[in-house]
Coordinates of C-alpha atoms in Angstrom, one line a residue:
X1133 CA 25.4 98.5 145.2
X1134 CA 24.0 96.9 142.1
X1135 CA 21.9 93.6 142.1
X1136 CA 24.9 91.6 141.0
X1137 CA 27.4 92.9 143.5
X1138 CA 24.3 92.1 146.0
X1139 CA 24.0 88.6 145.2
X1140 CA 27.6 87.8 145.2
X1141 CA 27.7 89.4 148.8
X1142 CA 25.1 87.1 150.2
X1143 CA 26.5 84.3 148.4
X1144 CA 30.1 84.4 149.8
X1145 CA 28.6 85.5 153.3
X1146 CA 26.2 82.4 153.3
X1147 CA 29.3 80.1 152.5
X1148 CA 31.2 81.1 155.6
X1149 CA 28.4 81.3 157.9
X1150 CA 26.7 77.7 157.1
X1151 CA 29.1 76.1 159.6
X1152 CA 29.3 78.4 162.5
X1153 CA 24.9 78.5 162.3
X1154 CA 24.7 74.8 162.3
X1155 CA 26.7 74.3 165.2
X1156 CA 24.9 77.1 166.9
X1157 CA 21.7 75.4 165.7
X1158 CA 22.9 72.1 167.2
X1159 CA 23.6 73.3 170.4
X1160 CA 20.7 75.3 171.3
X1161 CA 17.8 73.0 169.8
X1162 CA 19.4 69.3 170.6
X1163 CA 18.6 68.4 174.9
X1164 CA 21.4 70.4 176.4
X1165 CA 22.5 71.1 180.1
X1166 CA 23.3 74.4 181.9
X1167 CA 25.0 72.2 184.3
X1168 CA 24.5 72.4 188.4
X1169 CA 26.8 74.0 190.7
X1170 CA 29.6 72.3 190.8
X1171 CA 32.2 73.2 193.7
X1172 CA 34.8 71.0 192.4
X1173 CA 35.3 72.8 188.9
X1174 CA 38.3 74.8 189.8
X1175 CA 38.2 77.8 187.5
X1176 CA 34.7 78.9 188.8
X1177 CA 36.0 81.8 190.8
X1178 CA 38.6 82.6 187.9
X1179 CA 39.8 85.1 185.9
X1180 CA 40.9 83.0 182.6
X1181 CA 43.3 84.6 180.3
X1182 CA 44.0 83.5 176.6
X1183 CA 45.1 83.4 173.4
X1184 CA 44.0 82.4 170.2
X1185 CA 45.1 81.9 167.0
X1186 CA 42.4 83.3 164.0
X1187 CA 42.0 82.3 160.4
X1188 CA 38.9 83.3 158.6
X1189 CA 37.9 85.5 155.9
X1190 CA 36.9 89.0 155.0
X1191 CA 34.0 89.8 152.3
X1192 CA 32.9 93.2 151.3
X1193 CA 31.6 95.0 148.2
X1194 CA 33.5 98.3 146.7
X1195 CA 32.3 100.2 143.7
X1196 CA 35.4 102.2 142.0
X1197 CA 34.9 105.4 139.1
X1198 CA 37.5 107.5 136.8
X1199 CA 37.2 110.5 134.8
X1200 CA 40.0 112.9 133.5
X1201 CA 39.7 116.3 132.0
X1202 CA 41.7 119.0 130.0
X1203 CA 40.9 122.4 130.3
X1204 CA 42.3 125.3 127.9
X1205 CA 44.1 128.2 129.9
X1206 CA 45.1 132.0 128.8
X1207 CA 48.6 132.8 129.3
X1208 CA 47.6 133.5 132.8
X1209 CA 46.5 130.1 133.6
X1210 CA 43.0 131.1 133.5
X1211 CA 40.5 128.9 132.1
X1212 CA 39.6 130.3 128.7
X1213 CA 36.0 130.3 126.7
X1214 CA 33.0 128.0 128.0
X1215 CA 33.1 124.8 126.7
X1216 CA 37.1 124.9 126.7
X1217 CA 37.2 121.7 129.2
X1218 CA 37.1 118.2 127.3
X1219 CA 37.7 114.9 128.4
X1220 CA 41.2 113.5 128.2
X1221 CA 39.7 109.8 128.3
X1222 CA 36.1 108.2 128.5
X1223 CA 34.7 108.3 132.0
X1224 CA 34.9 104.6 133.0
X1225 CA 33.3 103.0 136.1
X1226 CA 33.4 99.5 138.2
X1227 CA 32.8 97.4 140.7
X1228 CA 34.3 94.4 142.4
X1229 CA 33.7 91.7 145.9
X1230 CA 36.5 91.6 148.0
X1231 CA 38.1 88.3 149.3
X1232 CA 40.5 88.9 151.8
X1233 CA 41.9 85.6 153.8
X1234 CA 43.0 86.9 157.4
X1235 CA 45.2 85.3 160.1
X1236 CA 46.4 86.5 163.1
X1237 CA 46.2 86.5 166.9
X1238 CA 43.4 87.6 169.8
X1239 CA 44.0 87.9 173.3
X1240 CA 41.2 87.6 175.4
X1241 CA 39.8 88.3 179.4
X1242 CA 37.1 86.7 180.8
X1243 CA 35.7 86.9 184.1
X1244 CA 34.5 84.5 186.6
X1245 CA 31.2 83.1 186.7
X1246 CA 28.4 85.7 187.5
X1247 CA 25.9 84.6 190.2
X1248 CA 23.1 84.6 187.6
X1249 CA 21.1 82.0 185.8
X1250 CA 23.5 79.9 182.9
X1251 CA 26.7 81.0 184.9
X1252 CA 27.4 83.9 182.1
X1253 CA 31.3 85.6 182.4
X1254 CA 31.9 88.6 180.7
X1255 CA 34.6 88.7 178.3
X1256 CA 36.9 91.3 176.3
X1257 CA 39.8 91.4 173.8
X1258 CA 41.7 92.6 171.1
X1259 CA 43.3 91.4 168.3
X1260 CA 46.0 91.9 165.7
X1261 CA 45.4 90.3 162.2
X1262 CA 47.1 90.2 158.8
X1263 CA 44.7 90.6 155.3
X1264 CA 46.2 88.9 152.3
X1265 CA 43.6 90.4 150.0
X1266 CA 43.9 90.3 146.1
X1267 CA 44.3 93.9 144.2
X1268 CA 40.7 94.3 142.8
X1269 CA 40.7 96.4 139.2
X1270 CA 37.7 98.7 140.2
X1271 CA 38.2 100.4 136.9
X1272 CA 40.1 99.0 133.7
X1273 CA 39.7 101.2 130.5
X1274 CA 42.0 100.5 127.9
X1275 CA 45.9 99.8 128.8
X1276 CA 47.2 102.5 130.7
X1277 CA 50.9 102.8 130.6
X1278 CA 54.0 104.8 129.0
X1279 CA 52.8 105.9 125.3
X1280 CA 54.0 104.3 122.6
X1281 CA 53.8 103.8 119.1
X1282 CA 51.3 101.4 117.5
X1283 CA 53.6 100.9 114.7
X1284 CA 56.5 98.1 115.0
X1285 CA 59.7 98.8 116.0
X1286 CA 62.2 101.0 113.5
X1287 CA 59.0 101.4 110.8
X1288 CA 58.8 105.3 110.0
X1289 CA 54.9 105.2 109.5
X1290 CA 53.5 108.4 111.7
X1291 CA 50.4 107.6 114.1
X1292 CA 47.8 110.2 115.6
X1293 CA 46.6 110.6 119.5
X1294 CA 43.8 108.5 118.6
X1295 CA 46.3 105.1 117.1
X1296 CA 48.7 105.9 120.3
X1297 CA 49.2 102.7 122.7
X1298 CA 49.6 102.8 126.3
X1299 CA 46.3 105.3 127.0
X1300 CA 43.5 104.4 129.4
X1301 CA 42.4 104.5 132.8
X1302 CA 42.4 102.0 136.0
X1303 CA 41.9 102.6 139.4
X1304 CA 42.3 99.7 141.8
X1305 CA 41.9 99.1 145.9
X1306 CA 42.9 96.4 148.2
X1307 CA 43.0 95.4 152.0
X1308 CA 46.2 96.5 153.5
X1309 CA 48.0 94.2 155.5
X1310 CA 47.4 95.2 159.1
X1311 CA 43.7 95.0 160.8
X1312 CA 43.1 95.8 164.0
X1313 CA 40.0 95.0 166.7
X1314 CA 38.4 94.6 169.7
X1315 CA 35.4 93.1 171.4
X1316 CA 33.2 92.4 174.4
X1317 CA 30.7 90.4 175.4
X1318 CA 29.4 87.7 177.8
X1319 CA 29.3 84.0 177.3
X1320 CA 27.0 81.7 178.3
X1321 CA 27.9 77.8 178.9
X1322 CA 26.3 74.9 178.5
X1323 CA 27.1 70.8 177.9
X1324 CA 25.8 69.0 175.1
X1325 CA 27.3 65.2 174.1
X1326 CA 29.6 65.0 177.1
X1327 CA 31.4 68.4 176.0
X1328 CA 31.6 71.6 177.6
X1329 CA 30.8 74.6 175.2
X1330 CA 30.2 78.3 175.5
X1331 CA 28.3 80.6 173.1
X1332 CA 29.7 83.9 173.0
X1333 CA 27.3 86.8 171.6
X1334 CA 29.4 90.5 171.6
X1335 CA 30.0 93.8 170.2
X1336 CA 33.2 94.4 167.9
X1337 CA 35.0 97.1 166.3
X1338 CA 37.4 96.5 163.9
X1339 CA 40.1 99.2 162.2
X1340 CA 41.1 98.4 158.5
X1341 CA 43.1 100.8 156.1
X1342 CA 42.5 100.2 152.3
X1343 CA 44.9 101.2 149.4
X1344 CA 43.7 102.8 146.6
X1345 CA 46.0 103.7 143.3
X1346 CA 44.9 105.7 140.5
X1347 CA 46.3 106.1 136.6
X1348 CA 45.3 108.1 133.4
X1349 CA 47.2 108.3 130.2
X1350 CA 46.8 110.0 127.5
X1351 CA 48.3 111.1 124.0
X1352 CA 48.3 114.6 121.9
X1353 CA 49.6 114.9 119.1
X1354 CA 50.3 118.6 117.6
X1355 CA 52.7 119.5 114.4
X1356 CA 55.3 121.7 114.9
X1357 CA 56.0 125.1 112.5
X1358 CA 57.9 124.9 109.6
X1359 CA 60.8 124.5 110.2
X1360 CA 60.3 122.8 113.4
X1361 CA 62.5 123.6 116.7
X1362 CA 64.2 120.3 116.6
X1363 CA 64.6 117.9 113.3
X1364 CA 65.5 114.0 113.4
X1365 CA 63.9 112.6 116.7
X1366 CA 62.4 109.6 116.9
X1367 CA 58.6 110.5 117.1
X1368 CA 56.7 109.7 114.7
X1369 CA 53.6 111.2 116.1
X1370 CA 52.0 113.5 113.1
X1371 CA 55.1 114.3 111.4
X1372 CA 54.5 116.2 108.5
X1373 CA 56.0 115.7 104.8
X1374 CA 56.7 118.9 103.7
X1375 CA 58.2 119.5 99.9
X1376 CA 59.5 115.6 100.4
X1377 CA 60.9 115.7 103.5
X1378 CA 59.3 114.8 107.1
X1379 CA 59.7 116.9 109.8
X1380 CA 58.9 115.1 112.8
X1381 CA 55.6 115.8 114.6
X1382 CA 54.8 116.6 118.8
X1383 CA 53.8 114.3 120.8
X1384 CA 52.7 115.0 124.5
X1385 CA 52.6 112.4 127.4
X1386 CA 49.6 113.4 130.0
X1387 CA 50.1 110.9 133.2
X1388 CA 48.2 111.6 135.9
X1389 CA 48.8 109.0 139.3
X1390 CA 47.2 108.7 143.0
X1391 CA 48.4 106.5 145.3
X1392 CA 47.2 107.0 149.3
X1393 CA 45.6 104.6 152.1
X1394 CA 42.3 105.4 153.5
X1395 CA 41.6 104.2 156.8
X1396 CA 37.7 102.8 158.0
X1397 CA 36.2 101.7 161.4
X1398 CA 33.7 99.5 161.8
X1399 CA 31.3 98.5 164.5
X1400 CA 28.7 95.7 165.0
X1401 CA 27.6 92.1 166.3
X1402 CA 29.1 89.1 166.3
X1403 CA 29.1 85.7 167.3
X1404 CA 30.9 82.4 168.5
X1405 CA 30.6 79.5 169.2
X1406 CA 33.1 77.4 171.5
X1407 CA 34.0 74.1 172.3
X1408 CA 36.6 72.6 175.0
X1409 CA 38.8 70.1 173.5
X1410 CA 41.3 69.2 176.4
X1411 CA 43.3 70.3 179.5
X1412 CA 46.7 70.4 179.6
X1413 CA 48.5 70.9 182.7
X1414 CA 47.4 74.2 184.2
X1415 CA 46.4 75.2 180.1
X1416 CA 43.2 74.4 178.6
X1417 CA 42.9 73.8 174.5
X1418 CA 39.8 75.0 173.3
X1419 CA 38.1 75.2 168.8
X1420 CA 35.9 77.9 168.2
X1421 CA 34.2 79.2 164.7
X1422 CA 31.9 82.4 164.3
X1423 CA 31.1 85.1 162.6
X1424 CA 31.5 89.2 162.5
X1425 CA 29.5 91.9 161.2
X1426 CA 30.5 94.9 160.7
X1427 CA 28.6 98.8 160.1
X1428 CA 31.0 100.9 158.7
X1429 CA 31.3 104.0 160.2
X1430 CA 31.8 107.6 158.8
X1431 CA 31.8 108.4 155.1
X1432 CA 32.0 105.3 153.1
X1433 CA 33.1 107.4 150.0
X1434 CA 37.0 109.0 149.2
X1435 CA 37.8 110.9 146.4
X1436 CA 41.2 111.5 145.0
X1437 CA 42.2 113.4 142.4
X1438 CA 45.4 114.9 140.6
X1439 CA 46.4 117.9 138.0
X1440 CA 48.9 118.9 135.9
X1441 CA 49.6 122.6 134.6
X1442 CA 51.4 123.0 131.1
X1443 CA 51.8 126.8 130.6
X1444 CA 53.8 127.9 127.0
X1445 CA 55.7 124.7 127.3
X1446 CA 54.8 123.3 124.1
X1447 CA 53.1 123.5 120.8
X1448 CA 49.9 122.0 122.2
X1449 CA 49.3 125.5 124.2
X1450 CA 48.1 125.7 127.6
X1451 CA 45.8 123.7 129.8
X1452 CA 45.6 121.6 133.0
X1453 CA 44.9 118.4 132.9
X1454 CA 42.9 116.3 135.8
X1455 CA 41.7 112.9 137.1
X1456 CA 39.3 112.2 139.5
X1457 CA 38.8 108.7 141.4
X1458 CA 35.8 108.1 143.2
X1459 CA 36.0 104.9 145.9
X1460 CA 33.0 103.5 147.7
X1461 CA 32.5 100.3 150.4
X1462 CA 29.5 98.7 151.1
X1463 CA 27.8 100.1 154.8
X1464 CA 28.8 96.6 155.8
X1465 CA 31.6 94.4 156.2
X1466 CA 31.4 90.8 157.1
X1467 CA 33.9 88.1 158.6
X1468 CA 33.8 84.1 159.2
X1469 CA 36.5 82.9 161.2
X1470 CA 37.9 80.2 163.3
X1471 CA 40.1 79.8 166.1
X1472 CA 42.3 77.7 168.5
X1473 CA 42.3 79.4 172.2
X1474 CA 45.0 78.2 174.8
X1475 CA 43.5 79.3 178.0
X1476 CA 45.4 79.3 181.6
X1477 CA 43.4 78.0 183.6
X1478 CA 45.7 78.2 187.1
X1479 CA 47.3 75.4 189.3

C-alpha cells in the first residue's frame, strides 16, 4: 500500500481504538481487585449463555487497476503481425480505505470459573453481522457508459472515436452485506469502582465476501465503401461527404463488464473489555467495547477479466477486445466495536 493509504489506515484504526485502550488502561493500572472466593455468588459453578447485540466498524485498505486491449485477428481468429495488440483505453489505476459500519448479533458460551489464579472461564462464539459499506471507485477513468455523440441533439456535425462520449474505465469493490465469525478465548475478572468487569483476550476468524464490478467502453469509428451497405441512419460517426452528399459513417460500441463476489477469511487477536451493568431477574445486562484484528488469509489479490471476439462482422475487421481488473486488500483488516450482552444467569 502507498504511504497515503498507510496513514489513513492508522488514522481511522486509532479513532476506534482510543476508547476501548483507555478503558483497558484504566482497569489494569488504577488499584483493582481479583476479588476472594466468594461462595455466595451464584453463577460460580455456571455455564453462562448469551447474547449480544454488536455495532462497530470495519476499516481496511484495497488498491483497484484496469487495462483493456484490442488485438487484430486473421480470418481464423488468429492474432495477426507483432505489434497488432493496442490499447482500447489508458491503463488507469486506484486506491481507496474502506468504511464499513456493521451491526448484528453474537452468541456466546462461557464456562465456569477455572480453579486457577484470577478465576479465568473460557469462552466461545459466533456471530452473524450485516456491513453497510459505501461502493469505493477503485478506478475512475473518464465516464464510462453507452456511446454517444458529443454533438447536441438533432445537429448533423460528424464526430471521430477520439470526440465520442461515454468511453472510460472504472472498476469499483464494496463489503457485501453478510459477515460471518467466530471466537475463543478466556476472560479474566476483576472489580474496580464497586463494578464487576471482565477483560476478554481471544482468537477470531471472521468470513467476508467483497463485490467487485468492472466496465470499459470504447468507440471506433471506420467509413464505410462507397456506396455504403445502409444510407440514412442516424450516426454521425465519420460520415463521409462524397460528391455533396454524406453517406453516414460506422461506429462500433466495445463494452466489456465483470461483476462476481470474492470471498476472504481472516484470522487474528482481539480484545474486550466488559463491564456488568445490572441483574435482572434470572438475566444479567452487561456494556462491552473492543477491538479485532484481522490477517487475511490466502491470496489477497483477484483478477477478473473479460473478451469479446468480432470476426467479419463489420468494416472495422477482426479483433478481440479485453479488460483486465486487478483487486488487492491490505494483509490486515481491523474492527472497533461495541456491544450490549444479555446473559442468563439461572434461578
Amino acid at each position: 500500500m502507498n504511504a497515503g493509504t498507510t496513514d489513513k489506515l492508522i488514522e481511522v484504526t486509532y479513532k476506534f481504538a482510543v476508547g476501548a485502550a483507555l478503558c483497558v488502561t484504566l482497569g489494569v493500572t488504577l488499584p483493582i481487585s481479583a476479588g476472594a472466593d466468594d461462595e455466595s455468588r451464584p453463577t460460580d459453578k455456571r455455564w453462562l449463555p448469551s447474547a449480544s447485540v454488536v455495532i462497530g466498524i470495519g476499516v481496511q485498505a484495497w488498491e483497484g487497476s484496469a487495462s483493456s486491449s484490442s488485438t487484430s485477428l486473421d480470418a481464423g481468429g488468429n492474432p495477426t503481425i507483432p505489434g497488432s495488440t493496442v490499447d482500447l483505453q489508458e491503463p488507469a489505476a486506484g486506491d481507496d480505505f474502506d468504511r464499513s459500519p456493521i451491526v448484528g448479533i453474537n452468541f456466546e458460551l462461557m464456562t465456569p470459573e477455572l480453579p486457577l489464579p484470577l478465576r479465568p472461564r473460557f469462552f466461545a462464539g459466533g456471530e452473524i453481522l450485516g456491513a453497510f459499506g459505501q461502493e469505493r471507485n477503485l478506478v475512475g477513468s473518464g465516464s464510462p457508459g453507452p456511446i454517444i455523440s458529443p454533438q447536441a441533439s438533432g445537429s448533423a456535425v460528424s464526430f471521430d472515436d477520439e470526440g465520442a462520449l461515454g468511453q472510460g474505465s472504472e472498476f469499483t469493490a464494496s463489503t457485501s452485506e453478510a459477515t460471518f465469525g467466530a471466537y475463543l478465548g478466556i476472560a479474566f475478572p476483576f472489580e474496580a469502582f464497586d463494578r464487576k468487569f471482565m477483560i476478554k483476550p481471544m482468537v477470531a476468524w471472521t468470513r467476508f465476501e467483497v463485490d467487485l464490478e468492472g466496465l470499459v467502453s470504447d468507440a471506433a469509428c471506420g467509413t464505410f465503401p462507397v456506396p455504403p451497405p445502409t444510407v440514412g441512419t442516424e450516426v454521425r460517426c465519420n460520415d463521409t461527404l462524397v460528391q455533396n452528399r454524406i453517406f453516414p459513417g460506422f461506429l462500433r460500441e466495445t463494452t466489456l463488464a465483470v461483476d462476481e463476489s470474492q470471498v476472504f477469511n481472516g484470522i487474528g487477536p482481539g480484545i474486550d473489555l466488559e463491564i456488568e451493568l445490572m441483574d435482572v431477574e434470572q438475566f444479567r445486562v452487561s456494556l462491552s467495547a473492543g477491538m479485532r484484528f484481522y490477517r487475511i488469509l490466502g491470496d489477497q489479490k483477484v483478477r477478473l477479466g473479460a473478451s469479446v471476439v468480432t470476426l467479419d462482422n463489420d468494416v472495422l475487421g477482426n479483433d478481440e477486445a479485453r479488460a483486465d481488473f486487478d483487486f488487492e486488500m491490505d494483509d490486515w483488516s481491523y474492527r472497533g466495536q461495541i456491544g450490549l450482552r444479555v446473559t442468563w444467569i439461572g434461578l
